[in-house]
């Protein structure tokens, strides 16, 4: 029963209702609604009365000089380093390596700044064992094992670090609230108290959060609004590659990624990502594309397998690109090249399962499919860039020049690009042969017929 002292909160999406439902009306999940006691503190948000408006010209930007996380890849995702007083939320599945990356970062930052690492999930000894594996140096690094929010806030006030880490937000609790640690209202209240403290004292705060099974942060959307930067740490546990992906950033661009490898001695940066997502063999069904994720272009292989189907509905599966994109590309091939793909199963996967959002990968996907279908390898040492329009034309790609530069750096000799009004070939002289095309059939004639 509802009462004026309780509220019902969905533990999946954070939406609130005044009564219990078996199914959340907002996110449609079953059995996620839990009764939680209303916290009176919640209504009186911590608004500082002594804060007055200031003349814009009088505000100095000195405070915003960033400091490095010690990892170039991490700094790039953060938009160029850690902003003092900012709150960063690092999300990821359990076991992906969140505690490892933050401990490494804590060590590196502590060489220059004061760092406090608050571990609510592991004991001091466990952290020490991890630290010994990492084989790193530290100077001003303090570790504090505690789950009680008020003690944590006190400790932060006493230590006054420049950089503090909470590992993890789901494990800490505020005693004033009746609900269990990790519940939406606990996560929300604890984060907002921590955030206020960080902003008041100009402490950069990194909060670790676990993600739910569908990949969103537990205790979710409300928390994302509260913080300045949201970063996801991704990768499957079988492969050793890990990606940092920025999904929200008040101080830099989003969709920036950082690539790491989990080794015996912790995470190490991968400075040349093209090398891990490509395989320079020339076989049918595989093409290399240059994609743009964040501010950086790099090469990824697209693999396709096309087989005659035994089902009434042909199978279509993708890894790394969206299934809707595949359907669209298949429709374009069917309509504009007159190939009956409805009789074939089609599987498409990116190198290493790397998730590609750049639409200029379309051309590579289409050519991989056609290459597998005809069992003809694509033209040697070639890379493909271009978005496929619904009428079969190859559309302009953003950041074409940096993509061609990356291809040159990798030693690729030919590249197919959308026809443009700039004289690209002149810019690259004889470093690479640039073939400009305007539609899919031109691309097929060039890439698949020459062999
Ligand atoms: P961890 O950082 O504890 O994950 P999270 O905090 O996200 O839950 O990482 C745990 C995994 O990382 C574990 O499977 C072991 C592996 N690992 C290494 O491979 N090398 C290392 O040096 C460390 C510290 C962990
Ligand atoms: Mg952990």
PDB file of C-alpha atoms in Angstrom, residues 17 106 327 372 404:
ATOM      1  CA  UNK A  17       5.060   6.106  -9.078  1.00  0.00           C
ATOM      2  CA  UNK A 106      45.138   6.814  -9.170  1.00  0.00           C
ATOM      3  CA  UNK A 327      18.743  -4.755 -44.018  1.00  0.00           C
ATOM      4  CA  UNK A 372      31.388 -13.488 -50.403  1.00  0.00           C
ATOM      5  CA  UNK A 404      42.703   8.793 -46.378  1.00  0.00           C
TER       6      UNK A 404
END
